[in-house]
Amino acid sequence: MNKTEHQPLLVSRWDDALAATLSAEQLLVYRSNLLGGDKRITNFGGGNTSSKIEMPDPLTGEKKSVLWVKGSGGDIGSIKLDGFATLYMDRLLALQGLYKGAAHEDEVVGLYPHCTFNLNPRAASIDTPLHGLVDRPHVDHVHPDAIIAIAASADSRALTREIFGESLGWLPWRRPGFELALELQRFARENPEARGVVLEAHGLFTWGNTQKECYETTLDVINRASTYLAAKSEGKPAFGGEAVAAAPAARRGAVAAGLMPAIRGLISRSGSRKIGHFDDSPAVLEFVNSAELRRLAALGTSCPDHFLRTKITPLVLDFDPATQEVADILPALPGALANYAAGYGAYYERCKRPDSPAMRDANPVVYLIPGIGMLTFAADKATARIAGEFYLNAINVMRGACAVSSYRGLPEQDAFDIEYWLLEEAKLQRMPKPKALAGKIALITGGAGGIGMATARRLLKDGACVVLCDIDKAVLETARAQLAGEFSADHVRAVWGDVTSEAAMVAAFTQTALQYGGVDICICNAGIASASALEETSLAMWQRNMDILATGYFLTAREGFRLMKSQQLDGSIVMVGSKNALVASPGAAAYCSAKAAELHLARCLALEGAPFGIRANVVNPDAVLRGSRIWQGEWGDQRAASYNKGSLDELEAVYRERSLLKRSVYPEDIAEAVAFFASDISAKSTGNIINVDAGNANAFTR
Ligand code: NAD
């Protein structure tokens, strides 16, 4: 089945009534958001928009023509006014007089800040002159798959002419910059009727006299290309037809979850940890299952935006879903990765220039597995997900190009010159330093509870990806949504599960592997509290404490330990114990005994984990009333009654006064200690305990 022909055509979403209420610069934001809000028009972060707007000079009040153009970074789908750079048009045009030719075009970039209007701090992007030098009031530059399919075809110029006639021009591949801007300017001047240009192997430029005309021209051009591609591909099997049948969905997930930790381990061992993403959507499966998979994958991606994110080529893994299991591919993985890295190193050596930046990570970003789908790995989840989206763009481009012509990747020297462009390198150098737990994956049982949520928040703040696991479905979803809102949806997942169930814990870690690629931090925390004198303690109550606190911690830790080992990376297991693990309390034999079992389990794990760099430590809270759901139920009422107190606040005061430091303990205090053991700051501690109880002499460790 061909996916391109099923794409519905774009429909204008321009609202005249709304537009009438907006200023010129607000209209530019509106137009940009409409364009960027549809992935058929442009990929995430791809493309830019501009308007030339008359504005009073802040010093002289004189009317000036100002170029508002999307600045460096960001995405037009969500851009706001502050995402645009603003430049005096007369100054920008004057740069033509200073321009020394193609060999020096990068030098012009240093002059853009001198053109800044109104002290706007937003940096101008490399594409700025492409907008400024075209004598049209409004300009769109987008990367639609349908247009790139034409632009990346062997006979892209003839196709452009066939589809668009005189209305659209065509310019041969050239890296974006001042030289391309001059070519674009020349074209627009010589072809006053043209509505835009297809840039070979790159994307689309369109323009208009009004914001609405510009927007609707972009849509119309994309629709014409889509219609043409759909007609040409009608009835033709994409990519030479299916060579391998897709495995059933559950098996695809299981194979991916089995492979991801092994790949993650191999590509993270020598540097920072990577986060994975899995995609087995129909369009991906059509490509990875096709007869042409290997030939096309080797040609590489085309649009610069694509390969900057995906690397020029993916790694295709040998796998026959009909006869093989995960265990059959694992032995071949190190060799496949070493081959890829050697190939990447050779590409670097062949193409490098005297001033090229040092070679970057030589591991693949995109992994294609016949019958199963696509994996992508990057420094964080959003980057891995977006790399996958970009490869999907590349698949769409290849599908379209193959239907109408033959697909052509960018020549490797041109690709290299983009990948190792000094201006791209400068952009990378400007990126903020990664946070302490960036690239780390944590699973927290009881993650929807008081201490669990506080811990999740603390780890998320340091950049970790967090999987919340809890038995309470409703509270779990609320917790996930809340944390996703506070941090990012990419960084938080929720898996429902009962820690007393072996199958549920296996499933929770399988999901974690599938969602992120593995696990580095395992926090055993799901718990309850109970109190009753020994003689009144029923077997059921004893068993419940043992099941959740002892067995639950064992099952969680064992599955976490197994997953950590399968990555061959070090890891940290943290058990949220209790002061009662060290101090016997009257009337709580079941709880205290189960908590003591957790403590000793951690020590045993510390022994067995050490040879693999897997650490196990314990944080012992005491009397964390605020935020804890344990204290909101029967347990809290019982404790309050036993101290003759009517409210939790009064009860909290009792515990505070009982402590050596006379301070209340909060979930955030526990989270701080857990974060210490979770991170590399405590790399030399295992089998250890931190009490977070505001001081309790009976709980002093020795
Ligand atoms: P909480 O009730 O707010 O959170 C515990 C979470 O565990 C809840 O969301 C609950 O739904 C979940 N849970 C319970 N049984 C589960 C099961 N079988 N499977 C999966 N999830 C399950 O309590 P909290 O105060 O955040 O407690 C967290 C841990 O801290 C517990 O192990 C508790 O024993 C320990 N602790 C708490 C205190 C305190 O004063 N709050 C003191 C010492 C120890």
XYZ file of C-alpha atoms and ligand atoms in Angstrom:
746
model
C 0.000 0.000 0.000
C 1.321 3.416 -0.899
C 1.117 5.918 1.966
C 1.610 9.128 -0.038
C -1.610 8.860 -2.046
C -3.639 8.548 1.155
C -2.436 11.885 2.505
C -5.410 14.240 2.333
C -4.707 17.539 0.620
C -3.965 20.590 2.719
C -6.848 22.947 3.359
C -6.334 26.630 4.165
C -6.978 27.362 7.831
C -6.633 31.123 7.389
C -9.296 32.954 9.400
C -9.942 36.383 7.856
C -11.899 37.621 10.860
C -9.081 36.716 13.246
C -6.428 38.015 10.867
C -8.177 41.388 10.726
C -7.500 41.835 14.449
C -3.743 41.190 14.212
C -0.809 43.545 13.664
C 1.648 42.847 10.830
C 4.111 41.053 13.103
C 1.326 39.114 14.864
C 0.118 38.019 11.431
C 3.588 36.628 10.761
C 3.380 34.601 13.975
C -0.109 33.431 12.971
C 1.016 32.400 9.488
C 4.092 30.627 10.886
C 2.076 28.680 13.472
C -0.433 27.595 10.827
C 2.378 26.318 8.605
C 4.417 24.658 11.345
C 1.341 23.087 12.921
C 1.067 20.550 10.095
C 3.912 18.075 9.649
C 2.976 17.642 5.969
C 4.139 21.224 5.493
C 7.375 21.139 7.426
C 9.301 18.975 9.856
C 9.930 19.945 13.489
C 12.354 22.859 13.676
C 12.564 22.903 9.888
C 11.973 25.914 7.692
C 11.532 29.576 8.442
C 9.199 32.425 7.617
C 9.637 36.166 7.197
C 7.918 39.479 6.551
C 9.330 42.866 5.700
C 7.482 45.348 7.866
C 7.611 49.138 8.046
C 8.348 50.260 11.606
C 9.478 53.454 13.313
C 13.156 53.510 14.225
C 13.370 53.507 18.051
C 15.896 56.367 18.027
C 14.811 58.646 15.170
C 11.170 57.668 14.735
C 11.910 57.467 11.002
C 9.978 54.721 9.118
C 12.268 51.794 8.401
C 11.792 48.557 6.530
C 12.523 45.754 9.014
C 13.010 42.096 8.179
C 11.243 39.886 10.715
C 12.636 36.406 10.166
C 12.562 33.281 12.299
C 15.735 33.395 14.393
C 18.180 30.619 15.166
C 16.594 27.605 16.919
C 12.932 26.955 17.692
C 10.071 25.716 15.553
C 7.631 27.750 13.455
C 4.742 25.632 14.768
C 5.118 27.121 18.235
C 7.134 30.279 17.534
C 6.122 33.483 19.292
C 7.167 37.071 18.547
C 10.385 36.683 20.526
C 11.450 33.811 18.248
C 12.000 36.221 15.367
C 15.188 38.104 14.631
C 14.670 41.675 13.395
C 17.088 43.356 11.006
C 17.201 46.752 9.289
C 16.631 45.920 5.634
C 18.906 48.716 4.368
C 21.806 47.384 6.438
C 21.170 43.793 5.400
C 21.075 44.773 1.726
C 24.263 46.797 2.184
C 26.084 43.561 3.079
C 26.066 42.786 -0.645
C 28.696 45.495 -1.017
C 30.924 43.848 1.590
C 30.450 40.299 0.290
C 33.710 38.839 -1.027
C 32.341 35.781 -2.837
C 31.321 32.168 -2.233
C 34.615 31.197 -0.592
C 33.964 33.805 2.115
C 30.224 33.483 2.588
C 30.465 32.288 6.195
C 32.168 35.568 7.125
C 28.933 37.453 6.420
C 27.254 35.637 9.312
C 29.379 37.672 11.744
C 27.906 40.852 10.250
C 24.224 40.051 10.833
C 24.306 41.289 14.449
C 25.307 44.718 13.046
C 21.967 44.822 11.223
C 19.886 44.208 14.366
C 16.802 46.373 14.745
C 15.692 47.486 18.216
C 18.423 45.603 20.155
C 16.564 42.314 19.602
C 18.676 39.603 21.301
C 17.359 36.771 19.060
C 20.266 35.610 16.850
C 19.717 35.673 13.072
C 19.934 32.233 11.462
C 22.012 31.077 8.503
C 18.898 31.351 6.296
C 18.417 35.097 7.004
C 19.759 36.405 3.653
C 17.556 33.936 1.748
C 14.596 35.897 3.074
C 16.129 39.361 3.089
C 17.546 39.420 -0.415
C 14.355 38.257 -2.174
C 12.401 41.413 -3.072
C 9.053 40.124 -1.843
C 7.143 41.272 1.256
C 6.482 37.790 2.678
C 8.559 34.647 2.235
C 8.032 31.049 3.414
C 10.734 28.404 3.462
C 9.492 24.910 4.355
C 10.538 21.264 3.951
C 7.434 19.358 2.806
C 8.019 15.671 2.064
C 6.082 15.958 -1.206
C 8.359 18.748 -2.471
C 11.583 17.154 -1.240
C 10.530 13.977 -3.084
C 10.630 16.065 -6.278
C 13.754 17.923 -5.156
C 15.628 14.669 -4.404
C 14.701 12.951 -7.675
C 17.365 12.353 -10.315
C 15.469 14.600 -12.775
C 14.180 17.076 -10.274
C 14.482 20.098 -12.587
C 12.351 18.495 -15.339
C 9.794 17.304 -12.806
C 9.497 20.768 -11.299
C 8.855 22.179 -14.751
C 6.333 19.437 -15.564
C 4.326 19.969 -12.380
C 4.548 23.725 -11.931
C 5.377 25.157 -15.339
C 6.589 28.755 -15.118
C 5.018 29.364 -11.749
C 7.889 27.817 -9.790
C 11.614 27.971 -10.414
C 14.327 25.439 -9.625
C 17.806 26.049 -8.264
C 20.563 23.430 -8.105
C 21.817 22.192 -4.719
C 23.812 24.703 -2.793
C 24.377 24.969 0.929
C 22.109 27.670 2.399
C 23.939 30.964 2.827
C 24.679 34.276 1.142
C 25.535 32.794 -2.248
C 22.247 30.896 -2.482
C 20.459 34.054 -1.351
C 21.967 35.965 -4.295
C 20.837 33.207 -6.690
C 17.361 33.357 -5.232
C 17.315 37.150 -5.542
C 18.409 36.936 -9.180
C 15.734 34.363 -9.926
C 12.968 36.412 -8.322
C 14.038 39.542 -10.220
C 14.236 37.739 -13.559
C 10.921 35.914 -13.023
C 8.478 38.427 -11.596
C 5.523 36.090 -12.143
C 7.061 33.124 -10.301
C 5.581 32.239 -6.918
C 8.655 30.496 -5.557
C 11.495 28.058 -6.115
C 12.238 24.391 -5.526
C 15.735 24.003 -4.078
C 17.335 20.777 -5.280
C 17.785 18.179 -2.517
C 16.520 20.680 0.033
C 13.050 22.220 0.059
C 10.783 25.006 -1.020
C 10.763 28.810 -1.104
C 7.470 30.584 -1.793
C 6.433 34.192 -1.500
C 3.476 36.535 -1.682
C 2.404 40.147 -1.511
C 0.212 39.505 1.524
C 0.592 37.140 4.459
C -2.470 35.169 3.372
C -1.334 34.922 -0.243
C 2.071 33.665 0.892
C 0.521 31.012 3.171
C -1.975 29.807 0.579
C 0.666 29.681 -2.144
C 2.746 27.376 0.041
C -0.266 25.103 0.555
C -1.178 25.128 -3.108
C 2.342 24.222 -4.223
C 2.507 21.314 -1.759
C -0.938 20.077 -2.829
C 0.047 20.103 -6.476
C 3.140 18.058 -5.739
C 1.174 15.597 -3.555
C -1.489 15.147 -6.235
C 1.162 14.536 -8.866
C 2.986 11.975 -6.706
C -0.252 10.203 -5.820
C -1.265 9.910 -9.477
C 2.166 8.615 -10.500
C 2.385 6.049 -7.741
C -1.159 4.731 -8.221
C -1.069 0.943 -8.313
C 2.734 0.712 -8.001
C 4.048 -1.177 -4.971
C 6.269 1.146 -2.956
C 9.984 0.333 -2.587
C 9.793 -2.690 -4.910
C 7.118 -4.393 -2.817
C 7.200 -6.374 0.407
C 10.122 -8.749 0.969
C 9.423 -9.578 4.623
C 6.073 -9.839 6.419
C 5.673 -7.636 9.503
C 5.748 -9.536 12.791
C 2.569 -9.185 14.898
C 2.474 -5.994 17.018
C 3.190 -7.688 20.356
C 6.202 -9.474 18.921
C 7.533 -6.282 17.346
C 7.420 -4.626 20.753
C 9.057 -7.592 22.437
C 11.893 -7.759 19.897
C 12.476 -3.998 20.140
C 12.467 -4.129 23.953
C 14.983 -6.981 23.825
C 17.280 -5.226 21.383
C 17.212 -1.700 22.750
C 19.130 -2.302 26.009
C 21.857 -4.189 24.148
C 22.244 -1.427 21.551
C 22.067 1.254 24.220
C 24.796 -0.460 26.198
C 27.100 -0.752 23.196
C 26.689 2.854 22.046
C 26.729 4.408 25.529
C 29.738 2.617 26.961
C 32.379 4.983 25.646
C 30.493 8.246 26.087
C 27.325 9.699 27.476
C 24.198 7.555 27.765
C 21.706 7.525 24.948
C 17.921 7.351 25.087
C 16.013 5.233 22.598
C 12.757 5.539 20.673
C 10.796 2.849 18.808
C 8.499 3.383 15.835
C 6.603 0.605 14.071
C 4.028 2.758 12.304
C 2.704 1.468 8.936
C 4.916 3.832 6.897
C 8.043 2.629 8.725
C 7.074 -1.033 8.360
C 6.400 -0.594 4.657
C 9.991 0.608 4.218
C 11.819 -1.812 6.534
C 9.908 -4.770 5.086
C 10.540 -3.778 1.475
C 12.690 -5.311 -1.235
C 14.528 -1.996 -1.712
C 15.367 -1.415 1.971
C 19.110 -1.977 1.771
C 19.700 -0.205 -1.523
C 17.727 2.899 -0.525
C 18.995 3.085 3.054
C 22.561 3.089 1.739
C 21.831 6.124 -0.475
C 21.398 8.254 2.621
C 18.965 11.009 3.450
C 18.724 14.113 1.357
C 17.394 17.265 3.009
C 20.141 18.772 5.245
C 17.674 18.988 8.111
C 17.134 15.250 7.826
C 20.707 14.039 7.964
C 21.811 16.515 10.599
C 19.392 14.660 12.862
C 19.632 11.126 11.475
C 23.265 10.924 10.248
C 23.611 10.413 6.545
C 22.782 6.672 6.636
C 20.965 4.334 9.040
C 22.172 0.910 10.191
C 20.098 -1.920 8.742
C 20.188 -4.964 11.023
C 19.982 -8.475 9.607
C 16.870 -10.095 11.033
C 14.367 -12.580 9.732
C 11.242 -12.226 11.867
C 9.898 -15.547 10.591
C 12.771 -17.659 11.873
C 14.841 -15.597 14.310
C 14.580 -14.410 17.904
C 16.302 -11.481 19.650
C 18.959 -13.844 20.959
C 19.916 -14.628 17.362
C 20.846 -11.007 16.554
C 22.570 -10.072 19.810
C 25.901 -11.791 19.003
C 26.137 -9.938 15.678
C 25.410 -6.498 17.164
C 28.935 -5.492 18.270
C 30.291 -6.359 14.817
C 27.509 -4.474 13.027
C 28.119 -1.379 15.140
C 31.889 -1.579 14.712
C 31.421 -1.818 10.935
C 29.139 1.197 10.936
C 31.580 3.207 13.046
C 34.473 2.224 10.766
C 32.433 3.325 7.745
C 31.605 6.627 9.427
C 35.265 7.150 10.342
C 36.285 6.508 6.725
C 33.640 8.998 5.503
C 35.061 11.581 7.908
C 38.615 10.944 6.715
C 37.614 11.095 3.022
C 35.677 14.328 3.326
C 37.342 16.331 6.112
C 38.778 19.776 5.414
C 41.834 21.282 7.113
C 39.631 23.239 9.537
C 36.888 20.607 10.067
C 35.768 20.090 13.665
C 36.861 16.783 15.282
C 34.855 13.680 14.377
C 31.685 13.321 16.455
C 30.103 10.143 17.832
C 30.498 7.488 15.111
C 27.528 5.356 16.216
C 24.350 5.196 14.155
C 21.281 7.197 15.165
C 18.739 5.182 13.139
C 18.422 1.374 13.254
C 16.122 -0.399 10.796
C 14.955 -3.940 11.551
C 13.008 -5.904 8.918
C 9.628 -7.067 10.170
C 9.991 -5.055 13.394
C 10.390 -1.308 12.813
C 12.813 1.533 13.484
C 14.856 2.420 16.558
C 16.495 5.795 17.056
C 18.969 6.751 19.773
C 20.113 10.214 20.854
C 21.256 12.161 23.901
C 17.686 12.715 25.077
C 14.202 11.415 24.348
C 12.969 14.394 22.336
C 16.038 14.264 20.084
C 15.633 10.494 19.599
C 11.927 10.886 18.810
C 12.553 13.763 16.418
C 15.361 11.825 14.684
C 12.764 9.088 14.094
C 10.297 11.641 12.727
C 12.977 12.957 10.391
C 13.823 9.502 9.109
C 10.125 9.020 8.471
C 10.281 12.243 6.411
C 13.196 10.700 4.535
C 11.155 7.519 3.935
C 8.287 9.622 2.539
C 10.743 11.451 0.308
C 12.238 8.198 -0.999
C 8.770 6.747 -1.609
C 7.713 9.789 -3.638
C 10.987 10.083 -5.551
C 10.997 6.366 -6.437
C 7.437 6.623 -7.740
C 8.230 9.395 -10.217
C 11.934 9.023 -10.935
C 14.891 7.610 -9.054
C 15.880 8.827 -5.605
C 19.198 10.621 -5.175
C 20.861 11.206 -1.819
C 23.117 14.209 -1.423
C 26.736 13.592 -2.624
C 28.766 12.685 0.446
C 31.115 15.682 0.289
C 28.117 18.048 0.244
C 26.559 16.133 3.125
C 29.818 16.286 5.064
C 30.187 20.001 4.440
C 26.800 20.520 6.070
C 27.355 18.048 8.910
C 30.751 19.500 9.831
C 30.009 23.093 8.784
C 31.782 25.404 11.196
C 28.539 27.322 11.637
C 26.725 24.108 12.646
C 29.574 23.303 15.023
C 29.255 26.758 16.578
C 25.529 26.054 17.093
C 26.388 22.785 18.879
C 28.944 24.560 21.044
C 26.302 27.104 22.070
C 23.981 24.346 23.344
C 23.588 24.353 27.131
C 25.641 21.752 29.020
C 23.691 18.534 29.666
C 22.118 18.212 33.120
C 23.558 15.807 35.692
C 21.124 12.959 34.924
C 20.658 13.610 31.183
C 20.555 10.301 29.326
C 19.647 8.367 32.488
C 16.456 6.339 32.838
C 14.765 5.796 36.198
C 11.868 3.564 37.204
C 10.087 4.412 40.468
C 7.571 2.046 42.033
C 4.865 3.771 44.029
C 5.708 6.650 41.690
C 2.290 8.255 42.086
C 2.634 8.528 45.869
C 4.094 11.306 48.002
C 7.742 10.259 48.118
C 7.552 8.716 44.624
C 6.302 11.940 43.003
C 8.804 14.103 44.861
C 11.597 11.763 43.749
C 10.362 11.785 40.155
C 10.324 15.580 40.197
C 13.850 15.709 41.608
C 15.244 13.319 38.985
C 13.358 15.057 36.173
C 14.831 18.373 37.277
C 18.265 16.873 36.672
C 17.270 15.675 33.200
C 16.460 11.975 33.763
C 13.667 10.136 31.969
C 11.279 8.756 34.573
C 8.868 5.830 34.475
C 6.275 5.943 37.234
C 4.935 2.540 38.234
C 1.955 2.329 40.568
C -1.039 0.148 41.343
C -3.481 3.061 41.550
C -4.481 3.739 37.926
C -6.302 7.028 38.397
C -3.696 8.619 40.650
C -0.953 7.329 38.365
C -2.393 9.052 35.292
C -2.884 12.304 37.199
C 0.726 12.149 38.397
C 2.034 11.464 34.890
C 0.034 14.312 33.377
C 1.159 16.698 36.100
C 4.850 15.874 35.679
C 4.558 15.932 31.886
C 3.149 19.451 32.195
C 5.853 20.576 34.616
C 8.727 19.057 32.621
C 8.026 17.487 29.212
C 5.792 14.695 27.971
C 8.868 13.048 26.440
C 10.522 12.595 29.823
C 7.675 10.890 31.725
C 5.936 7.574 31.242
C 3.520 5.671 33.460
C 3.122 1.911 33.733
C 0.391 0.439 35.831
C 1.562 -2.535 37.889
C 1.363 -4.364 41.188
C 4.830 -4.881 42.662
C 3.738 -8.191 44.173
C 3.200 -9.671 40.705
C 6.227 -11.140 38.986
C 4.590 -10.786 35.564
C 3.721 -7.135 36.238
C 7.286 -6.277 37.200
C 8.699 -8.049 34.148
C 6.200 -6.090 32.029
C 7.068 -2.779 33.732
C 10.755 -3.116 32.877
C 9.974 -4.366 29.352
C 7.903 -1.213 28.846
C 10.730 0.899 30.240
C 13.126 -0.685 27.734
C 10.662 -0.127 24.906
C 9.950 3.484 25.848
C 13.487 4.629 26.603
C 15.938 1.829 25.827
C 16.818 0.439 29.265
C 17.185 1.486 32.883
C 19.940 3.065 34.997
C 18.154 3.923 38.218
C 15.704 1.606 39.931
C 13.836 2.971 42.940
C 11.939 0.483 45.092
C 9.423 2.610 46.914
C 5.850 1.293 46.552
C 4.617 0.709 50.040
C 2.032 0.676 52.743
C 2.046 1.013 56.508
C 0.280 -1.049 59.102
C 0.193 -1.310 62.855
C -1.041 -3.968 65.229
C 0.243 -5.782 68.245
C 1.830 -9.150 67.526
C -1.050 -11.215 68.845
C -3.579 -9.236 66.828
C -1.535 -9.424 63.631
C -3.405 -11.695 61.259
C -1.545 -13.893 58.856
C -3.154 -11.845 56.065
C -1.715 -8.614 57.450
C 1.709 -10.178 57.922
C 1.554 -11.562 54.405
C 0.426 -8.249 52.896
C 3.393 -6.428 54.419
C 5.774 -9.136 53.264
C 4.222 -9.236 49.779
C 4.369 -5.505 49.077
C 7.437 -4.441 51.016
C 9.736 -7.465 50.938
C 8.637 -9.444 47.859
C 7.669 -6.273 45.955
C 11.120 -4.750 46.531
C 12.742 -8.074 45.585
C 10.814 -8.381 42.288
C 11.439 -4.752 41.359
C 15.122 -4.900 42.203
C 15.618 -8.248 40.476
C 14.070 -7.061 37.198
C 15.947 -3.754 37.404
C 19.175 -5.640 38.074
C 18.578 -7.939 35.068
C 17.898 -5.032 32.732
C 20.959 -3.127 33.961
C 23.117 -6.199 33.408
C 21.744 -6.718 29.905
C 23.009 -3.231 28.965
C 26.413 -3.980 30.496
C 26.316 -0.507 32.008
C 26.567 0.407 35.652
C 23.434 1.320 37.560
C 21.966 2.339 40.874
C 19.244 0.630 42.890
C 17.786 2.680 45.709
C 15.402 1.271 48.275
C 13.160 3.606 50.178
C 13.207 1.787 53.505
C 12.154 3.194 56.837
C 13.601 4.159 60.170
C 11.704 1.047 61.254
C 14.117 -1.097 59.279
C 16.675 -0.240 61.987
C 14.492 0.474 64.977
C 11.849 -1.935 66.222
C 8.583 -0.190 67.052
C 6.044 -1.735 69.350
C 2.811 -2.785 67.633
C 4.211 -2.911 64.098
C 5.944 -6.282 63.822
C 4.824 -7.016 60.263
C 5.837 -3.597 58.917
C 9.154 -3.434 60.790
C 10.137 -6.977 59.778
C 9.317 -6.364 56.126
C 11.266 -3.075 56.155
C 14.237 -4.878 57.745
C 14.056 -7.435 54.943
C 14.360 -4.600 52.377
C 17.471 -3.345 54.111
C 19.174 -6.695 54.023
C 18.066 -7.296 50.452
C 19.866 -4.083 49.472
C 23.063 -5.296 51.156
C 22.866 -8.612 49.297
C 22.314 -6.740 46.034
C 25.282 -4.491 46.766
C 27.451 -7.627 47.009
C 26.144 -9.232 43.846
C 25.963 -5.999 41.857
C 29.445 -4.672 42.583
C 31.223 -6.741 39.882
C 28.895 -5.125 37.326
C 29.065 -1.601 38.728
C 25.517 -1.917 40.017
C 25.145 -0.194 43.378
C 22.407 -0.707 45.957
C 21.690 1.709 48.787
C 18.900 2.550 51.198
C 17.205 5.791 52.215
C 15.311 5.540 55.484
C 12.540 8.109 55.900
C 10.679 8.723 59.103
C 7.371 10.480 59.699
C 6.842 12.089 56.303
C 3.270 13.153 56.828
C 2.748 15.873 54.279
C 2.053 14.579 50.762
C 2.157 10.921 51.818
C -1.019 8.961 51.094
C -0.081 6.427 53.767
C -0.830 9.021 56.396
C -4.124 10.074 54.874
C -5.866 6.780 55.670
C -6.354 4.468 58.571
C -2.675 4.572 59.531
C -2.748 8.325 60.087
C -5.963 8.078 62.123
C -4.514 5.309 64.294
C -1.286 7.208 64.911
C -3.154 10.428 65.695
C -5.429 8.581 68.099
C -2.520 6.887 69.857
C -0.961 10.327 70.505
C -4.325 11.821 71.339
C -4.100 14.263 68.452
C -6.998 15.343 66.288
C -5.236 16.474 63.116
C -2.271 15.549 60.954
C -0.697 18.939 61.674
C -0.751 18.228 65.398
C 0.618 14.761 64.772
C 3.382 16.210 62.615
C 4.328 18.467 65.528
C 4.639 15.386 67.762
C 7.100 13.757 65.392
C 8.972 17.020 64.901
C 9.445 17.452 68.627
C 10.516 13.824 68.912
C 13.381 14.356 66.438
C 16.834 15.485 67.482
C 16.845 18.434 65.095
C 13.219 19.363 65.866
C 12.377 19.562 62.185
C 9.615 18.086 60.032
C 10.618 15.746 57.231
C 9.068 16.240 53.770
C 8.911 14.078 50.624
C 11.389 16.477 48.977
C 13.938 15.695 51.716
C 13.689 11.996 50.959
C 13.908 12.737 47.225
C 17.175 14.611 47.773
C 18.788 11.591 49.420
C 17.439 9.250 46.740
C 18.832 11.566 44.032
C 22.227 11.451 45.737
C 22.339 7.647 45.585
C 20.841 7.653 42.071
C 23.526 9.908 40.628
C 27.241 9.467 40.071
C 28.039 11.828 42.945
C 27.695 8.737 45.125
C 29.563 6.517 42.624
C 31.721 5.129 45.429
C 28.933 4.181 47.808
C 27.156 0.867 47.857
C 25.485 -1.103 50.634
C 24.948 2.203 52.437
C 22.140 3.836 54.372
C 21.054 7.461 54.708
C 18.493 8.178 57.385
C 16.329 11.176 56.609
C 14.498 11.462 59.909
C 15.603 14.814 61.380
C 17.770 12.779 63.771
C 16.857 9.728 65.778
C 19.515 8.322 68.107
C 18.058 4.815 68.000
C 18.435 4.766 64.223
C 22.129 5.783 64.207
C 23.873 3.290 61.954
C 27.002 1.457 62.938
P 2.234 6.938 49.537
O 1.061 6.120 49.960
O 2.009 8.378 49.294
O 2.852 6.272 48.253
C 2.978 4.884 48.107
C 2.549 4.506 46.705
O 2.731 3.110 46.545
C 1.081 4.794 46.444
O 0.930 5.609 45.293
C 0.464 3.432 46.235
O -0.583 3.409 45.298
C 1.649 2.618 45.769
N 1.475 1.187 46.017
C 0.997 0.591 47.122
N 0.948 -0.744 46.939
C 1.421 -0.988 45.706
C 1.612 -2.174 44.955
N 1.297 -3.370 45.444
N 2.140 -2.057 43.726
C 2.431 -0.850 43.215
N 2.248 0.294 43.873
C 1.749 0.231 45.112
O 3.358 6.716 50.631
P 4.815 7.342 50.786
O 4.882 7.974 52.090
O 5.185 8.092 49.610
O 5.670 5.988 50.907
C 6.662 5.609 50.021
C 7.596 4.619 50.703
O 8.196 5.272 51.813
C 6.920 3.377 51.260
O 7.712 2.249 51.004
C 6.858 3.649 52.746
O 6.855 2.479 53.507
C 8.136 4.427 52.942
N 8.125 5.223 54.158
C 7.271 6.266 54.308
C 7.277 6.969 55.473
C 6.348 8.121 55.700
O 6.297 8.618 56.804
N 5.622 8.570 54.729
C 8.142 6.616 56.517
C 8.991 5.552 56.333
C 8.968 4.865 55.161
